[in-house]
mmCIF file of C-alpha atoms in Angstrom:
data_model
loop_
_atom_site.group_PDB
_atom_site.id
_atom_site.type_symbol
_atom_site.label_atom_id
_atom_site.label_comp_id
_atom_site.label_asym_id
_atom_site.label_seq_id
_atom_site.Cartn_x
_atom_site.Cartn_y
_atom_site.Cartn_z
ATOM 1 C CA MET A 1 108.328 98.103 74.740
ATOM 2 C CA LYS A 2 109.322 96.850 78.105
ATOM 3 C CA LYS A 3 108.916 100.426 79.508
ATOM 4 C CA PHE A 4 105.476 100.834 77.886
ATOM 5 C CA LEU A 5 104.289 97.686 79.281
ATOM 6 C CA LEU A 6 105.599 98.933 82.797
ATOM 7 C CA ALA A 7 103.923 102.102 82.432
ATOM 8 C CA LEU A 8 100.614 100.440 81.201
ATOM 9 C CA MET A 9 100.766 97.924 84.101
ATOM 10 C CA ALA A 10 101.238 100.789 86.662
ATOM 11 C CA PHE A 11 98.617 102.756 85.005
ATOM 12 C CA PHE A 12 96.013 100.143 85.175
ATOM 13 C CA GLY A 13 96.987 99.342 88.881
ATOM 14 C CA MET A 14 96.422 102.825 89.697
ATOM 15 C CA MET A 15 93.149 102.812 87.948
ATOM 16 C CA LEU A 16 91.906 99.899 89.811
ATOM 17 C CA GLY A 17 92.909 101.781 93.055
ATOM 18 C CA PHE A 18 90.927 104.623 92.104
ATOM 19 C CA THR A 19 87.765 102.861 91.861
ATOM 20 C CA SER A 20 86.675 104.364 95.390
ATOM 21 C CA CYS A 21 87.333 107.902 94.207
ATOM 22 C CA GLY A 22 84.602 110.536 94.239
ATOM 23 C CA ASP A 23 84.224 114.188 94.315
ATOM 24 C CA ASP A 24 83.624 114.025 98.293
ATOM 25 C CA LYS A 25 87.239 115.696 98.952
ATOM 26 C CA LYS A 26 87.573 116.895 102.358
ATOM 27 C CA ASP A 27 88.725 120.258 103.078
ATOM 28 C CA ASP A 28 87.165 120.859 106.677
ATOM 29 C CA ASN A 29 90.629 120.852 108.409
ATOM 30 C CA SER A 30 89.618 117.696 110.413
ATOM 31 C CA GLY A 31 93.307 116.377 110.499
ATOM 32 C CA SER A 32 94.840 115.187 113.779
ATOM 33 C CA SER A 33 97.230 117.069 115.901
ATOM 34 C CA GLU A 34 98.936 113.559 116.734
ATOM 35 C CA LEU A 35 99.723 112.956 113.111
ATOM 36 C CA GLN A 36 101.151 116.555 112.226
ATOM 37 C CA GLY A 37 104.804 116.451 111.581
ATOM 38 C CA THR A 38 105.064 112.606 111.349
ATOM 39 C CA LEU A 39 106.612 110.737 108.398
ATOM 40 C CA TRP A 40 106.126 107.178 107.590
ATOM 41 C CA GLU A 41 108.298 105.109 105.407
ATOM 42 C CA ARG A 42 108.463 101.648 103.631
ATOM 43 C CA THR A 43 111.306 100.506 101.281
ATOM 44 C CA ASN A 44 110.639 97.398 99.150
ATOM 45 C CA GLU A 45 113.694 96.109 97.206
ATOM 46 C CA ASN A 46 112.897 93.924 94.300
ATOM 47 C CA ASP A 47 109.073 94.786 94.366
ATOM 48 C CA ASP A 48 106.945 92.283 92.560
ATOM 49 C CA THR A 49 104.418 94.973 91.431
ATOM 50 C CA TYR A 50 107.082 96.928 89.654
ATOM 51 C CA TYR A 51 109.157 93.978 88.105
ATOM 52 C CA GLY A 52 111.881 94.054 90.678
ATOM 53 C CA ALA A 53 112.290 97.606 91.188
ATOM 54 C CA THR A 54 113.286 99.199 94.382
ATOM 55 C CA VAL A 55 110.273 101.203 95.455
ATOM 56 C CA ILE A 56 110.124 103.707 98.612
ATOM 57 C CA TYR A 57 106.723 104.432 99.877
ATOM 58 C CA THR A 58 106.446 107.652 102.141
ATOM 59 C CA VAL A 59 103.649 109.353 103.783
ATOM 60 C CA THR A 60 103.930 112.547 105.628
ATOM 61 C CA PHE A 61 101.368 114.611 107.551
ATOM 62 C CA GLY A 62 101.819 118.544 107.425
ATOM 63 C CA LYS A 63 99.946 121.345 108.990
ATOM 64 C CA GLY A 64 96.028 121.138 109.628
ATOM 65 C CA ASN A 65 94.888 118.338 107.420
ATOM 66 C CA GLU A 66 97.813 118.529 104.868
ATOM 67 C CA MET A 67 99.077 115.039 103.624
ATOM 68 C CA CYS A 68 101.452 113.845 100.987
ATOM 69 C CA PHE A 69 101.858 110.406 99.653
ATOM 70 C CA ASN A 70 105.121 109.424 97.451
ATOM 71 C CA ARG A 71 105.970 106.262 95.696
ATOM 72 C CA ASN A 72 109.457 106.515 94.499
ATOM 73 C CA ILE A 73 110.077 103.961 91.743
ATOM 74 C CA ASN A 74 113.955 103.461 91.114
ATOM 75 C CA GLY A 75 114.412 107.195 91.836
ATOM 76 C CA ASP A 76 111.422 108.492 90.005
ATOM 77 C CA ASP A 77 108.988 110.253 92.395
ATOM 78 C CA ASN A 78 105.159 110.051 92.141
ATOM 79 C CA LEU A 79 103.881 112.436 94.458
ATOM 80 C CA ILE A 80 100.366 112.961 95.487
ATOM 81 C CA LYS A 81 99.505 115.871 97.822
ATOM 82 C CA GLY A 82 96.064 116.195 99.551
ATOM 83 C CA THR A 83 94.156 116.415 102.638
ATOM 84 C CA TYR A 84 92.760 113.778 105.170
ATOM 85 C CA THR A 85 90.331 113.166 107.724
ATOM 86 C CA TYR A 86 91.413 110.816 111.069
ATOM 87 C CA LYS A 87 89.673 109.417 114.013
ATOM 88 C CA ASN A 88 90.018 106.635 116.213
ATOM 89 C CA GLY A 89 93.050 105.004 114.204
ATOM 90 C CA SER A 90 91.293 105.177 110.829
ATOM 91 C CA GLY A 91 91.654 107.940 108.087
ATOM 92 C CA VAL A 92 91.131 108.768 104.519
ATOM 93 C CA MET A 93 93.350 110.757 102.203
ATOM 94 C CA TYR A 94 91.474 112.839 99.507
ATOM 95 C CA ALA A 95 93.496 114.400 96.567
ATOM 96 C CA THR A 96 93.485 115.307 92.975
ATOM 97 C CA THR A 97 96.296 114.020 90.755
ATOM 98 C CA VAL A 98 97.491 113.543 87.325
ATOM 99 C CA VAL A 99 98.044 110.506 85.676
ATOM 100 C CA PRO A 100 99.403 109.683 82.224
ATOM 101 C CA VAL A 101 96.792 107.672 79.825
ATOM 102 C CA ALA A 102 98.168 105.989 77.041
ATOM 103 C CA VAL A 103 96.224 106.827 73.510
ATOM 104 C CA GLN A 104 97.073 104.837 70.238
ATOM 105 C CA ASP A 105 96.911 106.592 67.186
ATOM 106 C CA PRO A 106 94.746 104.658 64.803
ATOM 107 C CA ASP A 107 96.669 105.482 61.567
ATOM 108 C CA THR A 108 100.081 104.764 62.897
ATOM 109 C CA GLY A 109 99.600 102.517 65.878
ATOM 110 C CA ASP A 110 101.925 104.724 67.864
ATOM 111 C CA TYR A 111 101.176 105.576 71.408
ATOM 112 C CA GLU A 112 101.075 109.043 72.911
ATOM 113 C CA TYR A 113 100.560 110.039 76.585
ATOM 114 C CA GLN A 114 98.197 112.518 77.640
ATOM 115 C CA ASP A 115 97.644 113.584 81.178
ATOM 116 C CA GLN A 116 94.148 113.120 82.838
ATOM 117 C CA GLU A 117 93.167 114.659 86.210
ATOM 118 C CA MET A 118 91.798 112.090 88.659
ATOM 119 C CA GLU A 119 90.280 112.254 92.235
ATOM 120 C CA VAL A 120 91.811 109.925 94.673
ATOM 121 C CA ARG A 121 90.756 108.504 97.965
ATOM 122 C CA CYS A 122 92.965 106.069 99.831
ATOM 123 C CA LYS A 123 92.138 104.789 103.306
ATOM 124 C CA PHE A 124 94.692 104.071 106.000
ATOM 125 C CA THR A 125 94.768 102.839 109.762
ATOM 126 C CA ILE A 126 97.630 103.287 112.235
ATOM 127 C CA ASP A 127 98.263 101.180 115.113
ATOM 128 C CA GLY A 128 101.116 102.482 117.168
ATOM 129 C CA THR A 129 104.309 102.885 114.866
ATOM 130 C CA LYS A 130 102.633 100.942 111.968
ATOM 131 C CA MET A 131 100.392 102.329 109.163
ATOM 132 C CA THR A 132 98.432 100.300 106.717
ATOM 133 C CA PHE A 133 98.044 102.534 103.545
ATOM 134 C CA ASN A 134 95.722 101.118 101.056
ATOM 135 C CA PHE A 135 96.806 102.341 97.501
ATOM 136 C CA SER A 136 95.900 100.858 94.132
ATOM 137 C CA LEU A 137 94.292 97.709 95.664
ATOM 138 C CA LYS A 138 97.278 97.136 97.719
ATOM 139 C CA ASP A 139 97.922 97.398 101.482
ATOM 140 C CA ILE A 140 100.967 99.036 102.292
ATOM 141 C CA ILE A 141 102.541 98.597 105.762
ATOM 142 C CA LEU A 142 104.709 101.754 106.777
ATOM 143 C CA ASP A 143 106.962 102.442 109.659
ATOM 144 C CA LYS A 144 106.876 105.742 111.745
ATOM 145 C CA VAL A 145 110.303 107.242 111.129
ATOM 146 C CA LEU A 146 109.972 110.773 112.263
ATOM 147 C CA GLU A 147 107.845 112.340 114.681
ATOM 148 C CA GLU A 148 108.020 116.332 115.199
#
């Protein structure tokens, strides 16, 4: 039951963060050469949002306008790949991801998880070696740990 509640809370948190999503996904290769090849990370031990779990957040910028966001909760990766736009210290990540949705069987009361595809749009800002990444209505401050 505790795992179900944890999954349900995480799902609703993600749903709240996706309220700014739309179908305006950018694929126009408007990334930034200054971000290409960089890795940003934040480790939260005893994270309050995830009931004391260890959560490692990472953001990586690839070729062109490719970008990945990963939230590792006690060893389980939750990777989102997408594209981004960036200008004057501010950017937006655009991605499509699959999230599990709990559906209750009306006859048995049992829950079954079904995958649902969702569009994601997350804003971020960069100031020197610090990134503020907004995910699920939460600002996550990440440190630059690798530069190509």
